[in-house]
């Protein structure tokens, strides 16, 4: 039997509490001196107080507490899920064998797009655009926008395209709050394998937006919120002119098609299944850490 200990029941931990309680797995206890919801399982103020048996643990606290909490657990690192970002250390090597809380890698949207790219349906990828922004609801002092919002797009970029070498060709990190609030807005352009990707993330955007656009020679994919659309419109190489007087290319126009996905289970439930089943995300975790470190060196500390 899988027995889960939840550490942290605050802004995000409360969602994990509800997810585990509605899953086939057993939540044996919650560690939090001040949970923001009522819990019906044993409640402990610290890990030292835990007196129940557990096989897995899920850490959903502020990032600066992650390492100390992980080191207090008496189970293998592979049985510990650490919410993103895993700690605040520069290389996070202490978490290399833990399960990173990269929720969208469990989503049906990601899996469909990954399979589409593997089948080369879009042809050569020309560019992609990642946008994740809103007005709050939180502004953070422990990590910047890079490791709060943008990290989702950074690990999705790594997982979808598996870039061999990524060069940062432009970007800016903005700080519009007073200390100790971390930088709140990221503009970033990167180049890898003939493909340009651009990222925008912000805590100051007037409307909530979560969107990924992937543009290929033979078509495009748009992932917006929970919806995925395939656009087959593209330019076909021809001799002469097409009806719109395009020279050397004919515009092939089609209507976008929404992809029908199985959305019966939430992404948190899917991620919990992946965690229990030990789906390996080590390479994506390591590559994303390296990518974030390079961004910080380029934009934050230069």
PDB file of C-alpha atoms in Angstrom, residues 189-299:
ATOM      1  CA  UNK A 189      14.692  34.650 -26.634  1.00  0.00           C
ATOM      2  CA  UNK A 190      16.730  31.490 -27.181  1.00  0.00           C
ATOM      3  CA  UNK A 191      18.082  29.637 -30.206  1.00  0.00           C
ATOM      4  CA  UNK A 192      18.723  25.930 -30.594  1.00  0.00           C
ATOM      5  CA  UNK A 193      18.924  23.500 -33.510  1.00  0.00           C
ATOM      6  CA  UNK A 194      17.691  26.070 -36.037  1.00  0.00           C
ATOM      7  CA  UNK A 195      14.706  26.935 -33.883  1.00  0.00           C
ATOM      8  CA  UNK A 196      13.994  30.233 -32.133  1.00  0.00           C
ATOM      9  CA  UNK A 197      11.887  30.174 -28.960  1.00  0.00           C
ATOM     10  CA  UNK A 198      10.576  33.200 -27.110  1.00  0.00           C
ATOM     11  CA  UNK A 199       9.262  33.300 -23.535  1.00  0.00           C
ATOM     12  CA  UNK A 200       7.159  35.845 -21.661  1.00  0.00           C
ATOM     13  CA  UNK A 201       6.190  35.460 -17.998  1.00  0.00           C
ATOM     14  CA  UNK A 202       4.876  38.062 -15.575  1.00  0.00           C
ATOM     15  CA  UNK A 203       3.091  38.653 -12.263  1.00  0.00           C
ATOM     16  CA  UNK A 204       1.871  42.006 -13.630  1.00  0.00           C
ATOM     17  CA  UNK A 205      -0.127  40.968 -16.705  1.00  0.00           C
ATOM     18  CA  UNK A 206      -3.744  42.255 -16.719  1.00  0.00           C
ATOM     19  CA  UNK A 207      -5.319  38.923 -17.700  1.00  0.00           C
ATOM     20  CA  UNK A 208      -4.421  35.330 -16.919  1.00  0.00           C
ATOM     21  CA  UNK A 209      -2.813  33.690 -19.930  1.00  0.00           C
ATOM     22  CA  UNK A 210      -1.251  30.260 -20.444  1.00  0.00           C
ATOM     23  CA  UNK A 211      -0.324  29.648 -24.054  1.00  0.00           C
ATOM     24  CA  UNK A 212       2.236  27.772 -26.155  1.00  0.00           C
ATOM     25  CA  UNK A 213       2.506  28.187 -29.928  1.00  0.00           C
ATOM     26  CA  UNK A 214       4.676  25.882 -32.055  1.00  0.00           C
ATOM     27  CA  UNK A 215       5.085  26.896 -35.693  1.00  0.00           C
ATOM     28  CA  UNK A 216       6.337  24.400 -38.266  1.00  0.00           C
ATOM     29  CA  UNK A 217       6.759  24.376 -42.025  1.00  0.00           C
ATOM     30  CA  UNK A 218       3.724  22.099 -42.466  1.00  0.00           C
ATOM     31  CA  UNK A 219       1.460  23.406 -39.729  1.00  0.00           C
ATOM     32  CA  UNK A 220       1.219  24.648 -36.173  1.00  0.00           C
ATOM     33  CA  UNK A 221      -0.008  23.669 -32.717  1.00  0.00           C
ATOM     34  CA  UNK A 222      -1.587  26.034 -30.216  1.00  0.00           C
ATOM     35  CA  UNK A 223      -1.932  24.972 -26.560  1.00  0.00           C
ATOM     36  CA  UNK A 224      -4.031  27.551 -24.738  1.00  0.00           C
ATOM     37  CA  UNK A 225      -5.188  26.829 -21.185  1.00  0.00           C
ATOM     38  CA  UNK A 226      -6.671  23.298 -21.434  1.00  0.00           C
ATOM     39  CA  UNK A 227      -7.285  23.370 -25.185  1.00  0.00           C
ATOM     40  CA  UNK A 228      -5.051  22.188 -28.021  1.00  0.00           C
ATOM     41  CA  UNK A 229      -5.584  23.157 -31.669  1.00  0.00           C
ATOM     42  CA  UNK A 230      -3.930  21.839 -34.820  1.00  0.00           C
ATOM     43  CA  UNK A 231      -3.511  24.378 -37.619  1.00  0.00           C
ATOM     44  CA  UNK A 232      -2.643  22.735 -40.946  1.00  0.00           C
ATOM     45  CA  UNK A 233      -2.366  25.999 -42.887  1.00  0.00           C
ATOM     46  CA  UNK A 234       1.106  26.365 -44.386  1.00  0.00           C
ATOM     47  CA  UNK A 235       3.034  27.512 -47.460  1.00  0.00           C
ATOM     48  CA  UNK A 236       3.805  24.921 -50.149  1.00  0.00           C
ATOM     49  CA  UNK A 237       6.758  25.536 -52.452  1.00  0.00           C
ATOM     50  CA  UNK A 238       5.711  25.949 -56.129  1.00  0.00           C
ATOM     51  CA  UNK A 239       7.029  27.322 -59.390  1.00  0.00           C
ATOM     52  CA  UNK A 240       5.557  30.709 -60.298  1.00  0.00           C
ATOM     53  CA  UNK A 241       2.720  32.473 -58.486  1.00  0.00           C
ATOM     54  CA  UNK A 242      -0.227  31.266 -56.470  1.00  0.00           C
ATOM     55  CA  UNK A 243      -3.708  32.818 -56.587  1.00  0.00           C
ATOM     56  CA  UNK A 244      -2.670  35.426 -54.023  1.00  0.00           C
ATOM     57  CA  UNK A 245       0.425  36.280 -56.111  1.00  0.00           C
ATOM     58  CA  UNK A 246       2.815  34.763 -53.613  1.00  0.00           C
ATOM     59  CA  UNK A 247       6.083  34.190 -55.472  1.00  0.00           C
ATOM     60  CA  UNK A 248       7.344  30.609 -55.243  1.00  0.00           C
ATOM     61  CA  UNK A 249       4.900  29.552 -52.539  1.00  0.00           C
ATOM     62  CA  UNK A 250       1.222  28.634 -52.427  1.00  0.00           C
ATOM     63  CA  UNK A 251      -0.778  29.310 -49.300  1.00  0.00           C
ATOM     64  CA  UNK A 252      -2.621  26.155 -48.210  1.00  0.00           C
ATOM     65  CA  UNK A 253      -5.436  27.312 -45.914  1.00  0.00           C
ATOM     66  CA  UNK A 254      -7.406  25.034 -43.614  1.00  0.00           C
ATOM     67  CA  UNK A 255      -9.630  25.507 -40.584  1.00  0.00           C
ATOM     68  CA  UNK A 256      -8.023  24.878 -37.176  1.00  0.00           C
ATOM     69  CA  UNK A 257      -9.093  21.636 -35.519  1.00  0.00           C
ATOM     70  CA  UNK A 258      -9.524  21.272 -31.769  1.00  0.00           C
ATOM     71  CA  UNK A 259      -7.906  18.104 -30.442  1.00  0.00           C
ATOM     72  CA  UNK A 260     -10.258  15.954 -28.362  1.00  0.00           C
ATOM     73  CA  UNK A 261      -8.430  14.896 -25.211  1.00  0.00           C
ATOM     74  CA  UNK A 262      -9.376  12.812 -22.204  1.00  0.00           C
ATOM     75  CA  UNK A 263      -9.633  15.405 -19.426  1.00  0.00           C
ATOM     76  CA  UNK A 264     -11.473  13.244 -16.888  1.00  0.00           C
ATOM     77  CA  UNK A 265      -8.532  13.293 -14.460  1.00  0.00           C
ATOM     78  CA  UNK A 266      -6.898  16.487 -13.242  1.00  0.00           C
ATOM     79  CA  UNK A 267      -3.227  17.130 -13.944  1.00  0.00           C
ATOM     80  CA  UNK A 268      -2.510  16.761 -10.228  1.00  0.00           C
ATOM     81  CA  UNK A 269      -4.090  13.301 -10.199  1.00  0.00           C
ATOM     82  CA  UNK A 270      -2.092  12.370 -13.303  1.00  0.00           C
ATOM     83  CA  UNK A 271       1.114  13.688 -11.745  1.00  0.00           C
ATOM     84  CA  UNK A 272       0.424  11.736  -8.563  1.00  0.00           C
ATOM     85  CA  UNK A 273       0.060   8.569 -10.650  1.00  0.00           C
ATOM     86  CA  UNK A 274       3.345   9.310 -12.431  1.00  0.00           C
ATOM     87  CA  UNK A 275       5.044   9.865  -9.078  1.00  0.00           C
ATOM     88  CA  UNK A 276       3.803   6.603  -7.577  1.00  0.00           C
ATOM     89  CA  UNK A 277       4.692   4.752 -10.797  1.00  0.00           C
ATOM     90  CA  UNK A 278       8.182   6.326 -10.762  1.00  0.00           C
ATOM     91  CA  UNK A 279       8.087   7.924 -14.230  1.00  0.00           C
ATOM     92  CA  UNK A 280      11.687   9.054 -14.787  1.00  0.00           C
ATOM     93  CA  UNK A 281      12.133  12.804 -15.316  1.00  0.00           C
ATOM     94  CA  UNK A 282      15.756  13.038 -14.252  1.00  0.00           C
ATOM     95  CA  UNK A 283      17.145  14.290 -17.579  1.00  0.00           C
ATOM     96  CA  UNK A 284      14.481  16.980 -17.962  1.00  0.00           C
ATOM     97  CA  UNK A 285      15.085  18.070 -14.368  1.00  0.00           C
ATOM     98  CA  UNK A 286      18.852  18.333 -14.883  1.00  0.00           C
ATOM     99  CA  UNK A 287      18.562  20.097 -18.254  1.00  0.00           C
ATOM    100  CA  UNK A 288      16.010  22.587 -16.880  1.00  0.00           C
ATOM    101  CA  UNK A 289      18.225  23.369 -13.882  1.00  0.00           C
ATOM    102  CA  UNK A 290      21.138  24.081 -16.223  1.00  0.00           C
ATOM    103  CA  UNK A 291      18.905  26.237 -18.431  1.00  0.00           C
ATOM    104  CA  UNK A 292      17.646  28.259 -15.447  1.00  0.00           C
ATOM    105  CA  UNK A 293      21.179  28.735 -14.147  1.00  0.00           C
ATOM    106  CA  UNK A 294      22.290  30.068 -17.559  1.00  0.00           C
ATOM    107  CA  UNK A 295      19.323  32.470 -17.664  1.00  0.00           C
ATOM    108  CA  UNK A 296      20.126  33.752 -14.189  1.00  0.00           C
ATOM    109  CA  UNK A 297      23.774  34.293 -15.105  1.00  0.00           C
ATOM    110  CA  UNK A 298      22.810  36.061 -18.334  1.00  0.00           C
ATOM    111  CA  UNK A 299      19.952  38.249 -17.084  1.00  0.00           C
TER     112      UNK A 299
END
